[in-house]
PDB file of C-alpha atoms in Angstrom:
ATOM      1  CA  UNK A 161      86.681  73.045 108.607  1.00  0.00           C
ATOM      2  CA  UNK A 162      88.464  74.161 105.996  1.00  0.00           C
ATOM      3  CA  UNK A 163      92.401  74.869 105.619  1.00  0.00           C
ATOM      4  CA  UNK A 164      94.788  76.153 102.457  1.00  0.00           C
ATOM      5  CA  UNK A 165      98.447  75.954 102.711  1.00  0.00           C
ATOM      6  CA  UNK A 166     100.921  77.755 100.321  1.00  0.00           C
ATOM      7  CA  UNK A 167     104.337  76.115 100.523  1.00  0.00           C
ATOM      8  CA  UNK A 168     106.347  79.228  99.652  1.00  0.00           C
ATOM      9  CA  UNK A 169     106.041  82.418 100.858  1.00  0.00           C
ATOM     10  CA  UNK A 170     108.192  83.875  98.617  1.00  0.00           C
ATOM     11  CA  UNK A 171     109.094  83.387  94.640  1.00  0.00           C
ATOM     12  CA  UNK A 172     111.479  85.553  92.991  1.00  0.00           C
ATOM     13  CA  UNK A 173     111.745  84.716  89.272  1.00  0.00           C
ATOM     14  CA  UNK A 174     113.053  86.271  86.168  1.00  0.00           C
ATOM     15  CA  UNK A 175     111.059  88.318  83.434  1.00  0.00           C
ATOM     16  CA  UNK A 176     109.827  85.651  80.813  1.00  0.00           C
ATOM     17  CA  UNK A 177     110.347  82.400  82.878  1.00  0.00           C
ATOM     18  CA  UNK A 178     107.629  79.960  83.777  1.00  0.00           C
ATOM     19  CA  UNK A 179     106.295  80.357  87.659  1.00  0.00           C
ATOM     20  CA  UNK A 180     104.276  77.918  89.579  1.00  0.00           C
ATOM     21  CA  UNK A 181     102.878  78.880  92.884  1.00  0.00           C
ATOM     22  CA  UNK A 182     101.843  76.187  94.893  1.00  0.00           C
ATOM     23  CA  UNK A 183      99.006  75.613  96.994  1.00  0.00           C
ATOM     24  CA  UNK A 184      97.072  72.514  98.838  1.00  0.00           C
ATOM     25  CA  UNK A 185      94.011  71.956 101.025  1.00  0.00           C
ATOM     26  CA  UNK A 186      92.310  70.468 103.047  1.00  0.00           C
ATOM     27  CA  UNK A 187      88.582  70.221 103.941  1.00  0.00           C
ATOM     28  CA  UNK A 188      86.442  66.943 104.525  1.00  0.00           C
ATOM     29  CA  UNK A 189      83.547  68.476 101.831  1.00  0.00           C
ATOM     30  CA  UNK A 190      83.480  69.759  98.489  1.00  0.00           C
ATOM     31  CA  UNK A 191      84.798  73.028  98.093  1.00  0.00           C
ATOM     32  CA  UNK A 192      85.481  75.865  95.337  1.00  0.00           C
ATOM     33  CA  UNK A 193      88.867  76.717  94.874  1.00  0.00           C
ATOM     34  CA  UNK A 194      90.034  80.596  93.860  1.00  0.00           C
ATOM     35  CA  UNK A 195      93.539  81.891  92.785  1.00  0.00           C
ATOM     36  CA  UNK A 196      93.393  86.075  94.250  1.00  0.00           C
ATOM     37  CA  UNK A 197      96.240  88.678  93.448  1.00  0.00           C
ATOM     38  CA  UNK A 198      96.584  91.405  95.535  1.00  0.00           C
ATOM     39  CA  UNK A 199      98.590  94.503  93.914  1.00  0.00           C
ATOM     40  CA  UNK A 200     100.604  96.979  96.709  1.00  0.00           C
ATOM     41  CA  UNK A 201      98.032  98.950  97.854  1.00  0.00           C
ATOM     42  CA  UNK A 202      95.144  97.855  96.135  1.00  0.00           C
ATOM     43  CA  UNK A 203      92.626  94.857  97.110  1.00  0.00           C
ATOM     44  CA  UNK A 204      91.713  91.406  95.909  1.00  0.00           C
ATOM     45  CA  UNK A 205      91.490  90.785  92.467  1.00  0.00           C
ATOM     46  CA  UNK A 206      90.288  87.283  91.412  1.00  0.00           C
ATOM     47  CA  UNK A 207      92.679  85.319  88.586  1.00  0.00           C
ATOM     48  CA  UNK A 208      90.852  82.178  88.235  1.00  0.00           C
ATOM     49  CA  UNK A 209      88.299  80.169  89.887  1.00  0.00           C
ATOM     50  CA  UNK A 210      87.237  76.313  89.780  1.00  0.00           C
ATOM     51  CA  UNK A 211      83.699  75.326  90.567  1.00  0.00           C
ATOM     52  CA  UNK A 212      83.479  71.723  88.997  1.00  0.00           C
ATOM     53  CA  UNK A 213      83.972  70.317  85.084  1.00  0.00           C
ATOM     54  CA  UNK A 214      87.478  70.125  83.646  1.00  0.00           C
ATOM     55  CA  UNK A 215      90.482  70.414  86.483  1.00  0.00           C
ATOM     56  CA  UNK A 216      92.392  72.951  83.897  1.00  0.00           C
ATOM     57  CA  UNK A 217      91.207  76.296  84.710  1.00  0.00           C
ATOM     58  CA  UNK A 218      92.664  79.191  82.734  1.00  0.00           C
ATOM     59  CA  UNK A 219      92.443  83.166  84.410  1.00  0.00           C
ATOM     60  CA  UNK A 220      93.330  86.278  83.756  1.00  0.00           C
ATOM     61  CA  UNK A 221      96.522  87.710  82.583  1.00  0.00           C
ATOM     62  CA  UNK A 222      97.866  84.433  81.295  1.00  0.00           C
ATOM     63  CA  UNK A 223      97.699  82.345  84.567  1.00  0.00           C
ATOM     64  CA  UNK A 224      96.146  78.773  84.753  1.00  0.00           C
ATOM     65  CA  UNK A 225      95.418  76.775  87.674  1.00  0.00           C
ATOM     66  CA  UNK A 226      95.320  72.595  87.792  1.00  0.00           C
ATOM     67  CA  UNK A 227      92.846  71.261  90.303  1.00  0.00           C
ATOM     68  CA  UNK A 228      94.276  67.671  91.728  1.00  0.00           C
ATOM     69  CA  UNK A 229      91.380  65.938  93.895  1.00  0.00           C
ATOM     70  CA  UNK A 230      94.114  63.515  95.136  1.00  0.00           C
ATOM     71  CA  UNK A 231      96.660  64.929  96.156  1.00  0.00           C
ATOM     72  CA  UNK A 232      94.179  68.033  97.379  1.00  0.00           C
ATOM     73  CA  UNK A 233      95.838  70.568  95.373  1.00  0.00           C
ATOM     74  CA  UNK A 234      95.505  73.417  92.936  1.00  0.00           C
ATOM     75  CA  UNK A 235      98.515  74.774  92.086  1.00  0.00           C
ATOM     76  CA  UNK A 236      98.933  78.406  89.858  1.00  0.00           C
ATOM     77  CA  UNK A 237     101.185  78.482  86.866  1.00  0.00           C
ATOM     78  CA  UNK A 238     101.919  81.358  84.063  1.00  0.00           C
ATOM     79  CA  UNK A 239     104.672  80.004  81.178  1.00  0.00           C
ATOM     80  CA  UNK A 240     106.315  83.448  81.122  1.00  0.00           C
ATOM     81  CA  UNK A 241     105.979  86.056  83.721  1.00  0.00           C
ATOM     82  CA  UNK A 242     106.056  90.102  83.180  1.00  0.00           C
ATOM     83  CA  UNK A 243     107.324  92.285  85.534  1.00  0.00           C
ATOM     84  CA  UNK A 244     104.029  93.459  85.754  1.00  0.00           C
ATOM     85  CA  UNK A 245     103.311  90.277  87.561  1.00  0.00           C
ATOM     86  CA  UNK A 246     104.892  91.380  90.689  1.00  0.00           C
ATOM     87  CA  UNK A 247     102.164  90.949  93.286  1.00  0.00           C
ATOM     88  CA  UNK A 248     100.936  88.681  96.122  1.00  0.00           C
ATOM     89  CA  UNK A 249      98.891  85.969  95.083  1.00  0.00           C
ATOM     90  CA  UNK A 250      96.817  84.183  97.552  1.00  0.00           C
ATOM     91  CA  UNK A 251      94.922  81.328  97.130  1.00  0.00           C
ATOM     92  CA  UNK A 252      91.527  80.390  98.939  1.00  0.00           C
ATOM     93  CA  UNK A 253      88.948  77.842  99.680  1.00  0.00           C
ATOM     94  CA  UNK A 254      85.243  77.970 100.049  1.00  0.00           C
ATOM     95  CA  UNK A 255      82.122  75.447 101.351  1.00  0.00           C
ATOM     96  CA  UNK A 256      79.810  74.950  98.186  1.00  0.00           C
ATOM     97  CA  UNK A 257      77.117  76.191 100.679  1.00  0.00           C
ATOM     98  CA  UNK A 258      78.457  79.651 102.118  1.00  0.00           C
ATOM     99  CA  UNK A 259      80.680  80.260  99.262  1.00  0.00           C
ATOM    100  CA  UNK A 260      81.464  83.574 100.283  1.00  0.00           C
ATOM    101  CA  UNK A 261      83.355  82.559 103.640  1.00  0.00           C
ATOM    102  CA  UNK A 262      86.642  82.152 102.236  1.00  0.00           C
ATOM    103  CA  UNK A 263      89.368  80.618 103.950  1.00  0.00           C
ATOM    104  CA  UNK A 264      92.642  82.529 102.487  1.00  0.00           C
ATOM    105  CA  UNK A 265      96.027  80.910 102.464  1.00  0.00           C
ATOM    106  CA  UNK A 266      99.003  82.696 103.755  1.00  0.00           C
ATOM    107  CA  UNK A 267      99.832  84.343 100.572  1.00  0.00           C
ATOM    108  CA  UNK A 268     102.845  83.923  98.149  1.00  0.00           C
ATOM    109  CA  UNK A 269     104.682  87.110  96.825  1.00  0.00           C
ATOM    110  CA  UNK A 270     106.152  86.901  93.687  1.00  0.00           C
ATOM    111  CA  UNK A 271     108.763  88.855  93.007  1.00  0.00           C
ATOM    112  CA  UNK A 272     109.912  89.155  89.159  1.00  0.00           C
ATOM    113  CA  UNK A 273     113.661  90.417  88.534  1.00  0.00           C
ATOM    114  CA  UNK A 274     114.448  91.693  84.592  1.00  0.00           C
TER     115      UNK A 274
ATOM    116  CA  UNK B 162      79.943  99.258  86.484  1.00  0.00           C
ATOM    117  CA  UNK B 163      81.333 101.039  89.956  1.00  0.00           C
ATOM    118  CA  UNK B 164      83.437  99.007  91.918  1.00  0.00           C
ATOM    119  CA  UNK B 165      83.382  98.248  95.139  1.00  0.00           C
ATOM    120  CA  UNK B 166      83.847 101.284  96.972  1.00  0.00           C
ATOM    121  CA  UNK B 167      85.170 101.424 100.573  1.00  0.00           C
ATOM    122  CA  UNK B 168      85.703 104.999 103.393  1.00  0.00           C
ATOM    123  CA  UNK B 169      87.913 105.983 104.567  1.00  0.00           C
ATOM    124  CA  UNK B 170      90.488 104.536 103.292  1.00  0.00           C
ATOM    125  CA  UNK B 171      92.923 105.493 106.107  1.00  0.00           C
ATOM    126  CA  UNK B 172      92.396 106.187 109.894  1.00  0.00           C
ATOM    127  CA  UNK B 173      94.149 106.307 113.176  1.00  0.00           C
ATOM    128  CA  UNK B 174      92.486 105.424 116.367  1.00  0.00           C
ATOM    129  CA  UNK B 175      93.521 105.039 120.020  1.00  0.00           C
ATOM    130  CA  UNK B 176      92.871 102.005 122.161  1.00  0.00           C
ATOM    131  CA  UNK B 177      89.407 102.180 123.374  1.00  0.00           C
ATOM    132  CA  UNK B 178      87.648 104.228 120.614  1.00  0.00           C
ATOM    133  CA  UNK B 179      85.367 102.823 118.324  1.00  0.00           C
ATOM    134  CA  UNK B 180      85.134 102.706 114.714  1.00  0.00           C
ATOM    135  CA  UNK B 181      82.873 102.577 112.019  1.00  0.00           C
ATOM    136  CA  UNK B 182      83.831 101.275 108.090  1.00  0.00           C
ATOM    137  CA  UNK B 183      81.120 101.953 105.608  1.00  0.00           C
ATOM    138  CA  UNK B 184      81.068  99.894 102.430  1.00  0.00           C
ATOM    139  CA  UNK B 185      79.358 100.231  98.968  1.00  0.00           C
ATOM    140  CA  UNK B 186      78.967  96.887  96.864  1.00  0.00           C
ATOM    141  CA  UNK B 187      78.755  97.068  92.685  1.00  0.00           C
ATOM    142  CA  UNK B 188      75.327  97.984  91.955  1.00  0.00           C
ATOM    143  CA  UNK B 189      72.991  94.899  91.939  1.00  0.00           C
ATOM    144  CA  UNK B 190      75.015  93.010  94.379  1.00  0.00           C
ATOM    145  CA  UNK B 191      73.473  91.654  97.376  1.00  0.00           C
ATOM    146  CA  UNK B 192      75.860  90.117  99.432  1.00  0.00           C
ATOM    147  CA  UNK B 193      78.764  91.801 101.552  1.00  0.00           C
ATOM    148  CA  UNK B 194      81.709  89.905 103.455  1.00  0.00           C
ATOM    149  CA  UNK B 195      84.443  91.701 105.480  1.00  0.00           C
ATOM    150  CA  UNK B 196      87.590  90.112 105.697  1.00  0.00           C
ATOM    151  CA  UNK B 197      90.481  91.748 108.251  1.00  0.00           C
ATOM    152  CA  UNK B 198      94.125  91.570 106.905  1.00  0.00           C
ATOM    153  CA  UNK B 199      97.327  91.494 108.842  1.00  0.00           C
ATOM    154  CA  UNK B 200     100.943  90.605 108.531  1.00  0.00           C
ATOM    155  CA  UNK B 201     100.258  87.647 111.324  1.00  0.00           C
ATOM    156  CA  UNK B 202      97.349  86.545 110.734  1.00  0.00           C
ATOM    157  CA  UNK B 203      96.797  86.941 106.781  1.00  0.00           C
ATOM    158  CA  UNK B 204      93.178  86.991 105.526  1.00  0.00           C
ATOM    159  CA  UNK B 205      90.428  86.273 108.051  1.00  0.00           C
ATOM    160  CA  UNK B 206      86.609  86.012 107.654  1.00  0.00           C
ATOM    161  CA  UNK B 207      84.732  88.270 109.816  1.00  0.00           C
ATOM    162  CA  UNK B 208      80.847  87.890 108.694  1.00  0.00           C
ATOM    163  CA  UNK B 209      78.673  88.310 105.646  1.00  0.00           C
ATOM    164  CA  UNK B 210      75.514  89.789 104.956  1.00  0.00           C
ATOM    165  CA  UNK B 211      72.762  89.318 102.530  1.00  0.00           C
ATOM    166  CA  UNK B 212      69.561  90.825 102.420  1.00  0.00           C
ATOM    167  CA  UNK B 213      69.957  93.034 105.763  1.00  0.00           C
ATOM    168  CA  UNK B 214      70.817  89.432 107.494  1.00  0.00           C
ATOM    169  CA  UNK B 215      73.694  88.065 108.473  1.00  0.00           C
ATOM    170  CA  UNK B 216      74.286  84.850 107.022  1.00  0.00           C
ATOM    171  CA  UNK B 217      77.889  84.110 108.372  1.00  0.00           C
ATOM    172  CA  UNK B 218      80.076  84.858 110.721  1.00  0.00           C
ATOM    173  CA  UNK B 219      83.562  84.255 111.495  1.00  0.00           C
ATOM    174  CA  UNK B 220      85.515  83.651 114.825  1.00  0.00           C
ATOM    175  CA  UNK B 221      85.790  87.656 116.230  1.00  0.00           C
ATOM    176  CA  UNK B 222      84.914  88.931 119.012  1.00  0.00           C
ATOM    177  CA  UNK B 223      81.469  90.928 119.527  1.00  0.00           C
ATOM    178  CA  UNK B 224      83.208  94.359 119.298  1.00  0.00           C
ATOM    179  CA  UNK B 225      83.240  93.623 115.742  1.00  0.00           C
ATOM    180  CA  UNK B 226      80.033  94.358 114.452  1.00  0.00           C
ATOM    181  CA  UNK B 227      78.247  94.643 110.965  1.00  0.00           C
ATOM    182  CA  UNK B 228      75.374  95.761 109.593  1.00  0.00           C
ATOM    183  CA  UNK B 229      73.660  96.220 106.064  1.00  0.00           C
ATOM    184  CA  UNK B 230      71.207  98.452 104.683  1.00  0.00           C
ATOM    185  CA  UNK B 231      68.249  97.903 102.528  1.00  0.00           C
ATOM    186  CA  UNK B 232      70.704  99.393  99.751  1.00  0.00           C
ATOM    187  CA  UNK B 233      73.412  96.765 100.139  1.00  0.00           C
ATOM    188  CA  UNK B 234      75.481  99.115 101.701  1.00  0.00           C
ATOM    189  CA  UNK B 235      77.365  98.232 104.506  1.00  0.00           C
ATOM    190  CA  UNK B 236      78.671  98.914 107.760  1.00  0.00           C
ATOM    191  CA  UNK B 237      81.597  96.967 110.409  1.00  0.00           C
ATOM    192  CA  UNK B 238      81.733  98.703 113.844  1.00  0.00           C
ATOM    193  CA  UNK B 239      84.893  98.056 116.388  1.00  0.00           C
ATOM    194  CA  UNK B 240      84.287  99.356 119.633  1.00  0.00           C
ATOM    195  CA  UNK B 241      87.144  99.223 122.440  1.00  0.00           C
ATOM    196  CA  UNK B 242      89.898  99.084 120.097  1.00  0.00           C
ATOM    197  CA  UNK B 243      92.927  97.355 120.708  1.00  0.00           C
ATOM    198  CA  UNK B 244      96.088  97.563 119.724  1.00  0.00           C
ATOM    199  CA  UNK B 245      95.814  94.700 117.859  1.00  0.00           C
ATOM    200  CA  UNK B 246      92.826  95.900 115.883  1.00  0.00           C
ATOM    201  CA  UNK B 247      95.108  97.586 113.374  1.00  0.00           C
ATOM    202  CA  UNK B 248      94.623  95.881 110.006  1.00  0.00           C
ATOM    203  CA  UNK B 249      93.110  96.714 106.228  1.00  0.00           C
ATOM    204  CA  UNK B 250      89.583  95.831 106.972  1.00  0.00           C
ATOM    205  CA  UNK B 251      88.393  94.773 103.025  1.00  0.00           C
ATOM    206  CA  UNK B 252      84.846  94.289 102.079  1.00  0.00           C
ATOM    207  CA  UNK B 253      83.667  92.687  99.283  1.00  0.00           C
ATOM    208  CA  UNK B 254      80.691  92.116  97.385  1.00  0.00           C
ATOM    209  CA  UNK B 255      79.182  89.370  95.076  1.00  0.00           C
ATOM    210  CA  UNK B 256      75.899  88.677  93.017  1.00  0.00           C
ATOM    211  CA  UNK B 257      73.440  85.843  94.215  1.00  0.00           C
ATOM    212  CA  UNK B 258      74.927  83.168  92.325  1.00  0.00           C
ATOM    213  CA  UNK B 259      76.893  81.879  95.335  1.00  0.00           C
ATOM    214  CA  UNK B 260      79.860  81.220  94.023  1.00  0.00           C
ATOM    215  CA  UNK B 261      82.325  82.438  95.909  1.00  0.00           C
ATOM    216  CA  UNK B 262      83.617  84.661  93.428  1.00  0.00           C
ATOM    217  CA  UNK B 263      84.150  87.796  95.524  1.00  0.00           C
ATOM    218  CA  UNK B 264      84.705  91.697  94.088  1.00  0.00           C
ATOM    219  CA  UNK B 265      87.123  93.303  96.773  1.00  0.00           C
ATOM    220  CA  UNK B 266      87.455  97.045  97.513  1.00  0.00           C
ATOM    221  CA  UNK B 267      90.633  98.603  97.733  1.00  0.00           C
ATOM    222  CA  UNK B 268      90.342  98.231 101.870  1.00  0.00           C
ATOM    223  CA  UNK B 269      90.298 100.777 105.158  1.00  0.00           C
ATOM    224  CA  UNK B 270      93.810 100.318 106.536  1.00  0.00           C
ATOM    225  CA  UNK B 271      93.035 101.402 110.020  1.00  0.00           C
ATOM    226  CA  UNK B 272      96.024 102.388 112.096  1.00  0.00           C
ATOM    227  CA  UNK B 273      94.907 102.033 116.696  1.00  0.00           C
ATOM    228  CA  UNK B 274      97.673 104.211 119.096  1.00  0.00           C
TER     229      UNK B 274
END
């Protein structure tokens, strides 16, 4: 089975600093790794993915993700945040076969003050 | 391209009622997951189906059924609702390529009394 932890539940930042949201894993087969943001109200919204090939993934709106087979990690990190960043980001885990069961981690809300 | 299009998206229920979600996928998508989201118990898996079949499944209980139509469109059922049933039910759809990446609908948030 597969298992994602994100080590903070919260992250409150300020407009224009660098953010890294922190996630690790832990399954006994090769997975697919996903970065989701979830505005208020609204539903899942995929930033980045990483399937195989280089460990430096780069999303949407600015974000990039580092996949660490090592240390079983994949952390989510944006240089300078807007305040339009404010969301919850959630990050997820998949089998290669059955890639749509996703196993979510607890989600991390970022919170960006001017 | 339509997104992923879910109804209702808000209902209230009282315990032992049933319920029934209907989903529509992006056109030419074949595969649709339901996932139930709560405060407690974040993001959970509750099946998917491809092709009218059901091809996973997640740890629910049978009153949570699904169903999908020779359209793609698709259906969850909850029969004896509980409170604990109340969640935003989100369905999502995704092309054959089987790679997890998922297009989510904006969700039912479904309220049980």
């Amino acid at each position: 089975a597969q298992s994602v932890t994100q080590l903070d539940s919260q992250v409150p930042v300020f407009e224009e600093a660098p953010v890294e949201l922190r996630c690790n894993y832990s399954s006994s087969v090769s997975v697919y790794l996903f970065w989701y943001v979830q505005y208020p109200n609204q539903g899942l919204q995929l930033l980045l993915k990483y399937l195989s090939g280089s460990t430096l993934v780069k999303g949407i709106n600015g974000f990039e993700a580092e996949f660490n087979k090592s240390q079983t990690s994949f952390h989510l990190r944006k240089p300078s945040v807007h305040i339009s960043d404010t969301a919850e980001y959630f990050c997820a885990v998949s089998r290669i076969q059955g890639a749509q069961k996703l196993v979510f981690g607890q989600g991390t809300r970022l919170t960006i003050n001017p | 391209k339509a997104g992923v299009t879910q109804t209702p998206r808000y209902l209230i229920k009282t315990r032992g009622q049933q319920v029934t979600l209907s989903c529509s996928p992006i056109s030419g998508h074949r595969s649709v997951s339901w996932y139930q989201q709560t405060p407690g118990q974040g993001l959970q898996f509750l099946f998917e189906y491809f092709s009218e079949t059901q091809r996973n499944k997640g740890n629910f209980p049978g009153r949570f059924s699904g169903r999908q139509f020779s359209n793609s469109r698709s259906e969850m059922n909850v029969s004896t609702l509980e409170l604990g049933d109340s969640a935003l039910y989100l369905c999502a759809s995704s092309p054959d390529s089987n790679t997890g990446e998922l297009f989510f609908g904006e969700g039912s948030r479904l309220t049980v009394l």
